[in-house]
Tab-separated table of C-alpha atoms and ligand atoms in Angstrom:
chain	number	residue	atom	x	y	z
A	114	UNK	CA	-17.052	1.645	-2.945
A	115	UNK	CA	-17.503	-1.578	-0.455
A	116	UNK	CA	-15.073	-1.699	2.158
A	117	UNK	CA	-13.119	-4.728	4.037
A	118	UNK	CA	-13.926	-5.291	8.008
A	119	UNK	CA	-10.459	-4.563	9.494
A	120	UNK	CA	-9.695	-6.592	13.383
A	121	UNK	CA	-10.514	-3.378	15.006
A	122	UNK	CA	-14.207	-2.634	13.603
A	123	UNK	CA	-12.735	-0.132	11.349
A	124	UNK	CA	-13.853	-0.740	7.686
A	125	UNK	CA	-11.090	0.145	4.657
A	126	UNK	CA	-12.555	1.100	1.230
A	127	UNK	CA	-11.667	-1.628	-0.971
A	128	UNK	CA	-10.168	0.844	-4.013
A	129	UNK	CA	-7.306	3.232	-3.192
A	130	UNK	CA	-5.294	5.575	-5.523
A	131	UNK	CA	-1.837	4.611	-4.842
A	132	UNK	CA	1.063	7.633	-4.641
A	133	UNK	CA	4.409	5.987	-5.235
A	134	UNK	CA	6.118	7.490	-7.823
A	135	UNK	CA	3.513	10.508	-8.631
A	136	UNK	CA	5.262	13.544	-9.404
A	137	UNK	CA	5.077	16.796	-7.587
A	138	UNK	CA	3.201	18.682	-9.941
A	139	UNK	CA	1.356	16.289	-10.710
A	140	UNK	CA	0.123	14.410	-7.627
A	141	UNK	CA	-2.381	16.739	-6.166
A	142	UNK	CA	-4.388	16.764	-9.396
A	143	UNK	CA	-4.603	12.980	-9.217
A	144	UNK	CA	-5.983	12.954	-5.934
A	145	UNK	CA	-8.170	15.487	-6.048
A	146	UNK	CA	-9.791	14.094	-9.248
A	147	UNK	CA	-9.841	10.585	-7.360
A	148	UNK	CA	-11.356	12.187	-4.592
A	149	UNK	CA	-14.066	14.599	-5.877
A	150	UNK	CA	-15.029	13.087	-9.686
A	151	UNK	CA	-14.183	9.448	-9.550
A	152	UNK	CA	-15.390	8.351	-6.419
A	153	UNK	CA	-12.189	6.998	-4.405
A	154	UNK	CA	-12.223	7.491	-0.690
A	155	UNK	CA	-9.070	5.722	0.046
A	156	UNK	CA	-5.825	7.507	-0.757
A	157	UNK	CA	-2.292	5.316	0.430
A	158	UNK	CA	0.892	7.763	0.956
A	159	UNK	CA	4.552	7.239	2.808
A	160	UNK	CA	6.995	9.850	3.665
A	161	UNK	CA	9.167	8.325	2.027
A	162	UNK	CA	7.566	9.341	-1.622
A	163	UNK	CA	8.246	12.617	-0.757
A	164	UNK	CA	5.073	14.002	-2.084
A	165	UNK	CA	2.783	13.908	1.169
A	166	UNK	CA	3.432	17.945	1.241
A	167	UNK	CA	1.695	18.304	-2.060
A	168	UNK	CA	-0.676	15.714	-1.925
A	169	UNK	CA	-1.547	17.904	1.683
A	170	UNK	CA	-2.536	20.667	-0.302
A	171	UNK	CA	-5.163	18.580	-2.087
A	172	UNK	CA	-6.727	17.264	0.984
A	173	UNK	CA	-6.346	21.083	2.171
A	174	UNK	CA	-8.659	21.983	-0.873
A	175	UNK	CA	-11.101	18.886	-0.732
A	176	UNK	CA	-11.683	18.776	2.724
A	177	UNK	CA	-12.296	22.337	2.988
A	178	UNK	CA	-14.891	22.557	-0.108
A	179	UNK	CA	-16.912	20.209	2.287
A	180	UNK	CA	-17.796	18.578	-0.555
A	181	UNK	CA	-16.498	15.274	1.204
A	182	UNK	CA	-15.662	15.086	4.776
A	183	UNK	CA	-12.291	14.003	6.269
A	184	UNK	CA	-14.763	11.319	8.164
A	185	UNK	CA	-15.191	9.519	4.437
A	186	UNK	CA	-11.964	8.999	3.724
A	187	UNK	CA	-9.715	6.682	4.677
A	188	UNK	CA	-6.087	7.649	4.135
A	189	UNK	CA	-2.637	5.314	4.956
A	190	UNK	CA	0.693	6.746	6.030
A	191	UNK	CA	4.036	4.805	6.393
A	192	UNK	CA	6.856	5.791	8.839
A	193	UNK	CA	9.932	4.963	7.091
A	194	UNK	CA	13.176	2.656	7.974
A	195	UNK	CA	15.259	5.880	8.747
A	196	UNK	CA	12.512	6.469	11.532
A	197	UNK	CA	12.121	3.340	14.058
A	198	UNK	CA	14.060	3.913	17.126
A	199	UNK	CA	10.858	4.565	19.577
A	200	UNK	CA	12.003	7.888	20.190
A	201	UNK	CA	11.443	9.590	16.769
A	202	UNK	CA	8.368	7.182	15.357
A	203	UNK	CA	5.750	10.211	16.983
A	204	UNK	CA	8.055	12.674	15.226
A	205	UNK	CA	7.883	10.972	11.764
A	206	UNK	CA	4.163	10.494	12.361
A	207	UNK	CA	3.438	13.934	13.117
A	208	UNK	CA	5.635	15.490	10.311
A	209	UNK	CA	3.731	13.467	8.120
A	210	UNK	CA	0.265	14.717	9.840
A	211	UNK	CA	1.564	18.563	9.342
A	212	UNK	CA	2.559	17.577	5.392
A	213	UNK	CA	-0.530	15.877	4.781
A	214	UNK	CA	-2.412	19.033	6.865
A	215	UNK	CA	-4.789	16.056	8.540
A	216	UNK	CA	-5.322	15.932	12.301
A	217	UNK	CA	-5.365	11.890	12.218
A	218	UNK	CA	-4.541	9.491	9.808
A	219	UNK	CA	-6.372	6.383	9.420
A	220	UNK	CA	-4.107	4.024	9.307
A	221	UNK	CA	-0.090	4.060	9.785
A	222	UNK	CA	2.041	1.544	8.578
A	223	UNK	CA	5.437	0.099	9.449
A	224	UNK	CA	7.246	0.634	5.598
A	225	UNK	CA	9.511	-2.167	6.076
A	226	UNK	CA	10.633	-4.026	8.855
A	227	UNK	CA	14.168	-3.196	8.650
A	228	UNK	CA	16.091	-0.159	10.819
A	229	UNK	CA	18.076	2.166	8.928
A	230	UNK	CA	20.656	4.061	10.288
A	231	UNK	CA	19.042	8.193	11.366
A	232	UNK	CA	22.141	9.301	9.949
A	233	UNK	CA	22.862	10.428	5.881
A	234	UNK	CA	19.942	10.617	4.518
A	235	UNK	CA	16.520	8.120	3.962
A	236	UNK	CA	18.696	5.545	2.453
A	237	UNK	CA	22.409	5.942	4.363
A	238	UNK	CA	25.010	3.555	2.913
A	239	UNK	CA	28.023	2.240	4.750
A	240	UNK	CA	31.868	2.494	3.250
A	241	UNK	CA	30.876	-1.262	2.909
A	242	UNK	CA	28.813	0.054	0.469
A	243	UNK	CA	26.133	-2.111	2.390
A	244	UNK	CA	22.598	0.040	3.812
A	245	UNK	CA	23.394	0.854	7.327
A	246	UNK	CA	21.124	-0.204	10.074
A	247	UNK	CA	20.509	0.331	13.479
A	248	UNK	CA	19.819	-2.037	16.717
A	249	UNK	CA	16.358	-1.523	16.824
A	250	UNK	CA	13.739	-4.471	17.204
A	251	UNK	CA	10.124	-4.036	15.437
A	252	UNK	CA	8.844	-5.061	18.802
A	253	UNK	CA	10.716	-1.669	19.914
A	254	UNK	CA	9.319	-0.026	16.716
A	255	UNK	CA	5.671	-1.875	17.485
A	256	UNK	CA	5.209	-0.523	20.915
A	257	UNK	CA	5.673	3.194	19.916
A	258	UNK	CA	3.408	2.808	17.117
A	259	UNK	CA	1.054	1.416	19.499
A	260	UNK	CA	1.037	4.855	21.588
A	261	UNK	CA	0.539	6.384	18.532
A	262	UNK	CA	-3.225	4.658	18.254
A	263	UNK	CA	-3.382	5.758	22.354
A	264	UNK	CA	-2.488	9.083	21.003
A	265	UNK	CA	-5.127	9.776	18.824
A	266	UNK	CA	-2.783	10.273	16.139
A	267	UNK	CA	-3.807	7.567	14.302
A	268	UNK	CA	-7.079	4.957	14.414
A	269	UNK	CA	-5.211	2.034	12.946
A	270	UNK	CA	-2.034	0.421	12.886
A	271	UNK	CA	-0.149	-2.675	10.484
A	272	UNK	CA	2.416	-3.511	8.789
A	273	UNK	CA	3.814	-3.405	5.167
A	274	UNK	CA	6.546	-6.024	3.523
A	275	UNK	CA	6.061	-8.542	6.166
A	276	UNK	CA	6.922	-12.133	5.656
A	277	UNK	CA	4.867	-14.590	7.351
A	278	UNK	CA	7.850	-15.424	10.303
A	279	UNK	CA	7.711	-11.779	10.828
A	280	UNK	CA	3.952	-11.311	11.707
A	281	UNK	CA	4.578	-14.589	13.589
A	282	UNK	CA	6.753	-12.907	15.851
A	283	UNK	CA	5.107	-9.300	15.911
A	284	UNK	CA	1.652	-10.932	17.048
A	285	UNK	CA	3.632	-12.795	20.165
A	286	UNK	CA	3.841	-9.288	21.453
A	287	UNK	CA	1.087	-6.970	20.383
A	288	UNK	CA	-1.224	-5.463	22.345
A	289	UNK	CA	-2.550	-3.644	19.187
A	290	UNK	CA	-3.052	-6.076	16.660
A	291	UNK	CA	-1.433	-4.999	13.097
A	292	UNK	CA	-4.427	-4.128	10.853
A	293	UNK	CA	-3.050	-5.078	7.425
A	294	UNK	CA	-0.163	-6.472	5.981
A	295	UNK	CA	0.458	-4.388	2.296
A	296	UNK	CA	2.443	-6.275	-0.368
A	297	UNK	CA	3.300	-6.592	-3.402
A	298	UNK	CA	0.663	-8.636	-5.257
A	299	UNK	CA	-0.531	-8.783	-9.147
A	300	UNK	CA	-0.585	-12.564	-11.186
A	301	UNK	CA	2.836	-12.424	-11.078
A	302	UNK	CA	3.544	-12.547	-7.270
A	303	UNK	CA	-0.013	-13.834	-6.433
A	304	UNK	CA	1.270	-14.572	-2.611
A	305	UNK	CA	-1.085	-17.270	-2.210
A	306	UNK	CA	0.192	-18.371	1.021
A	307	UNK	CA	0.936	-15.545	2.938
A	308	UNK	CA	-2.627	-14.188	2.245
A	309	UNK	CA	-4.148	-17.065	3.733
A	310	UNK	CA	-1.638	-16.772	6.542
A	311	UNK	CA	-2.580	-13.290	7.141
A	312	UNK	CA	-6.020	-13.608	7.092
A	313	UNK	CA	-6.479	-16.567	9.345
A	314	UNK	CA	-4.867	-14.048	11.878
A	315	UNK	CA	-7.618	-11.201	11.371
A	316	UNK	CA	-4.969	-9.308	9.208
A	317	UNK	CA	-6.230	-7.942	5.951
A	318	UNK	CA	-3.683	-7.383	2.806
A	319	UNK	CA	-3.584	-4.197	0.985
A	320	UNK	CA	-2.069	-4.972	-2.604
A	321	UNK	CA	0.201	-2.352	-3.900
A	322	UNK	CA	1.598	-2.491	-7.562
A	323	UNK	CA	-1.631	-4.096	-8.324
A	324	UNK	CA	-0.351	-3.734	-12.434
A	325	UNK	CA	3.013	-4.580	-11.590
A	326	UNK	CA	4.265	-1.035	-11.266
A	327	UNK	CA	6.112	1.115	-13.468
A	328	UNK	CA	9.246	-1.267	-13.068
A	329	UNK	CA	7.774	-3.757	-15.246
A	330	UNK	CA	7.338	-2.218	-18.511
A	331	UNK	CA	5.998	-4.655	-21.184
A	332	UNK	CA	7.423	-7.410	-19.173
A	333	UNK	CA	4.434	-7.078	-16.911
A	334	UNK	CA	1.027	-8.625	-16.033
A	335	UNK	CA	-0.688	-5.242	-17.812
A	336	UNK	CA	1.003	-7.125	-21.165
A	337	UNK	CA	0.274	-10.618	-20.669
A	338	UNK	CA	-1.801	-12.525	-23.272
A	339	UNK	CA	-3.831	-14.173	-20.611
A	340	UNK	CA	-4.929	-11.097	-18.664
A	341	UNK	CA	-5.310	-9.116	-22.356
A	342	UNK	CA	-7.958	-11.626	-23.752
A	343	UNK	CA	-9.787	-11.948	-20.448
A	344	UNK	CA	-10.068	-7.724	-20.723
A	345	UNK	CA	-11.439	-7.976	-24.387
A	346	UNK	CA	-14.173	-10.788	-23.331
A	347	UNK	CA	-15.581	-8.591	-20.935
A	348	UNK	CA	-15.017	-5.343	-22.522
A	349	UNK	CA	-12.849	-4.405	-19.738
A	350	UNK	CA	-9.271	-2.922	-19.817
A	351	UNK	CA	-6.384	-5.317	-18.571
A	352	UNK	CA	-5.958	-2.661	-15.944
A	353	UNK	CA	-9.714	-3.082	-14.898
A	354	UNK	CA	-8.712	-7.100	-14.967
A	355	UNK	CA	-6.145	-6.976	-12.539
A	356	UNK	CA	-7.825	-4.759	-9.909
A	357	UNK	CA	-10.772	-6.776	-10.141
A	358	UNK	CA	-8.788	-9.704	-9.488
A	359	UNK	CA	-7.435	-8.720	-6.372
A	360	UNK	CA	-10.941	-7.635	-5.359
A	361	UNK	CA	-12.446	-10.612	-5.706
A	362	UNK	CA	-9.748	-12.457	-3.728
A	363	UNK	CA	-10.931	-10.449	-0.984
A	364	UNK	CA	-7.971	-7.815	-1.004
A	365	UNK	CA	-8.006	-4.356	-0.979
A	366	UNK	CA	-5.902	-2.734	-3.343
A	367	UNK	CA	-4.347	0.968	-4.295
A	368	UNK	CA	-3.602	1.027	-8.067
A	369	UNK	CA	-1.166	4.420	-9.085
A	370	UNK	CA	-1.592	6.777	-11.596
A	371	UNK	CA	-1.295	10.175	-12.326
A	372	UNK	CA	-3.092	10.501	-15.592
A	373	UNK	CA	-6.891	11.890	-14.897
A	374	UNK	CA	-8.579	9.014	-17.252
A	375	UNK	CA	-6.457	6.284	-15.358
A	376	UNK	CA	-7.521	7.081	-12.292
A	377	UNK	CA	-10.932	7.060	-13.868
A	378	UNK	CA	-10.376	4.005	-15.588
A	379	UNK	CA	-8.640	2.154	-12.556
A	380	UNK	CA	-12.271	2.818	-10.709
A	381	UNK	CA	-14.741	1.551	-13.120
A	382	UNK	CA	-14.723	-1.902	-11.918
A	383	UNK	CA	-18.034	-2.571	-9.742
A	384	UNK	CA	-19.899	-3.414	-13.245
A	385	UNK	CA	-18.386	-6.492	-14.303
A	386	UNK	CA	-17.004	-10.094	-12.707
A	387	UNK	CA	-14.289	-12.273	-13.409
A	388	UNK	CA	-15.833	-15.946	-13.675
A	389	UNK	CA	-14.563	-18.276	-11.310
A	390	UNK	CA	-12.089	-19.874	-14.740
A	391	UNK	CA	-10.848	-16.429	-15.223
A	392	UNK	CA	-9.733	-16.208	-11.802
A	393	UNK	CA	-8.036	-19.928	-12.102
A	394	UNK	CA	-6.569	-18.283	-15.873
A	395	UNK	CA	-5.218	-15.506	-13.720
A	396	UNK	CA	-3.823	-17.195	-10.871
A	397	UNK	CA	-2.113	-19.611	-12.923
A	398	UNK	CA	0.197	-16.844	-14.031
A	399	UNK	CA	2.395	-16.538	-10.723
A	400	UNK	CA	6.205	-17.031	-11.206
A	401	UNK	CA	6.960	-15.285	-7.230
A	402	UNK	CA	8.768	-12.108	-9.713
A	403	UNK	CA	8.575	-9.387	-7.486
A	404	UNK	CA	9.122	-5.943	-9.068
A	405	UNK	CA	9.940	-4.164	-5.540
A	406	UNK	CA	12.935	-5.891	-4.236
A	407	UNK	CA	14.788	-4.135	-2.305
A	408	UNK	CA	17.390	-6.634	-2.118
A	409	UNK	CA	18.756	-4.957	-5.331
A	410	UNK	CA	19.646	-1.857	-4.284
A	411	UNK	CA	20.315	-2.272	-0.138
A	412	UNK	CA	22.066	-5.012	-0.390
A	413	UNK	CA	19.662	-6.889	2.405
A	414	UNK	CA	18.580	-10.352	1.650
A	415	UNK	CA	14.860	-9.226	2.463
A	416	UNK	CA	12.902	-11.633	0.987
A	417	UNK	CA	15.177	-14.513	0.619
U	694	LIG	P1	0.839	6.425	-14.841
U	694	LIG	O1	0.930	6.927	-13.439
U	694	LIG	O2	1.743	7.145	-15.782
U	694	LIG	O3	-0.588	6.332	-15.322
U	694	LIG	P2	1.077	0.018	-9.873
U	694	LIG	O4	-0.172	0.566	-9.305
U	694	LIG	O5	1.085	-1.456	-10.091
U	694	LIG	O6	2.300	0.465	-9.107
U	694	LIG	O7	1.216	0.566	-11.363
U	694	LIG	C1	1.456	1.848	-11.649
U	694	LIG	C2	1.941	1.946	-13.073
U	694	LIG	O8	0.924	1.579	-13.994
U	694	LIG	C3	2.315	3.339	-13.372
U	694	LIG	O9	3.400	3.309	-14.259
U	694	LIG	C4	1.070	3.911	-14.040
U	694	LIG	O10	1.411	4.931	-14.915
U	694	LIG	C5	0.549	2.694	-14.785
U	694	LIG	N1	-0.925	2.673	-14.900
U	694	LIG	C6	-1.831	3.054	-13.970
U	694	LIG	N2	-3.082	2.851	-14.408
U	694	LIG	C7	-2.980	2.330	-15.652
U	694	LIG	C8	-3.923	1.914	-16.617
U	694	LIG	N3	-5.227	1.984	-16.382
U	694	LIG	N4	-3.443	1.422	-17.792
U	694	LIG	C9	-2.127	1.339	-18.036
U	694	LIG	N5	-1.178	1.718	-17.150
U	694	LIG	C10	-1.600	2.212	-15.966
């Protein structure tokens, strides 16, 4: 699988098998069939999915059949909002390390660039009824991440959910540049704009919920009419449409699933090309819906 160039000479495999949302039980299969029968040698996790212990267990297995090396595969962590005061981001980085049984992870990424509270839990809500935060800048958050690449802990470093202002700010300070920006990107929320943004800076964009994610049921680009006939005219499967889409904008991008011929299917995409139309057809489809908001639920403007 061809990889992107990242700012730091470090290369990221184009495909990755996303993890948000696979079930224990069901997770470790998934990415050990990704990793040993279908080719994938990028695998994105977070703490926060609370599956890294199990999907550890796989890498235990793969890495120790030395079928693949840990050297091949490039795999993402994400230290969540609970854990950005500078004094715990080693500790979140390291629990992750011991759950995912790796020495180093390849790249590490700031979840979202918002503080939470360290008290009550990943998500801790006020009497307010309003997420509770903490005082702590990213550039606060930035600089221990940065150790973390001084470290050893980790060979990369970037950012995930960040708006265009926010990057603004974070590269006035860095001494470690952020990698990659990951957002949310399929036809519907094609982010046109903040792609270009990020990679006039040397930033490259990882796209999660590359079909729109589980939250979009039939309401979702997987469905649309557009993306449906453009699968049948190239034999293709509108899954296999909308990964290749975000390929050939130049993205790298981590489709989920947890069903064995998904993950197969969400792979076979190196034999076919969207004409230069289809990807007009397809980019004509954005309406800026975002299916991960989580203005919704913590009651944080985020986006707005
Ligand atoms: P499942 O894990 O049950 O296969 P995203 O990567 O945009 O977050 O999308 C993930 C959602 O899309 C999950 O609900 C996943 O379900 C489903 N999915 C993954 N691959 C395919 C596919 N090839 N065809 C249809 N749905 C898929």
């Amino acid at each position: 699988m061809e990889s992107l160039l990242l700012n730091n000479g470090k290369k990221i495999p184009k495909l990755g098998l996303g993890t948000w949302r696979s079930d224990p039980g069901q997770v470790a299969k998934a990415v050990e069939h990704a990793l040993t029968q279908q080719g994938y040698r990028h695998i994105d996790c977070a703490a926060i999915y609370g599956n890294e212990p199990e999907i550890g267990t796989a890498f235990k297995k793969v890495f120790a059949s030395k079928q693949i090396k840990r050297s091949d595969v490039f795999i993402t962590s994400k230290l969540w909002n609970t854990n950005h005061h500078p004094d715990k981001v080693e500790a979140a980085c390291s629990q992750t390390l011991q759950n995912l049984q790796l020495e180093y992870l390849d790249l590490y990424l700031i979840h979202w660039g918002i503080a939470f509270a360290d008290t009550d839990g990943s998500e801790p809500v006020g009497k307010d009824g309003f997420e509770k935060t903490q005082p702590v800048s990213i550039q606060q958050t930035w600089q221990a991440m940065e150790q973390l690449v001084q470290k050893g802990l980790v060979k990369s470093i970037g950012v995930a959910n960040f708006t265009a202002p926010m990057i603004l700010d974070l590269l006035s300070y860095a001494k470690v540049k952020p990698a990659i920006n990951q957002i949310e990107i399929h036809p519907y929320n094609s982010q046109e704009e903040l792609i270009a943004y990020c990679q006039r800076n040397k930033i490259q964009i990882t796209a999660y919920s590359p079909l729109g994610s589980a939250s979009a049921g039939e309401s979702g680009p997987l469905h649309d009419l557009v993306i449906t006939d453009i699968a049948q005219k190239h034999k293709k499967t509108p899954a296999q449409v909308l990964i290749r889409w975000s390929i050939q904008r130049g993205l790298s991008v981590i489709p989920k699933s947890t069903h064995l011929q998904r993950v197969a299917e969400n792979s076979q995409i190196t034999d076919f090309k969207l004409t230069k139309k289809n990807m007009v057809q397809i980019s004509t489809l954005n309406k800026n819906i975002r299916f991960v908001d989580p203005s919704q639920w913590w009651g944080v403007p985020y986006f707005k």
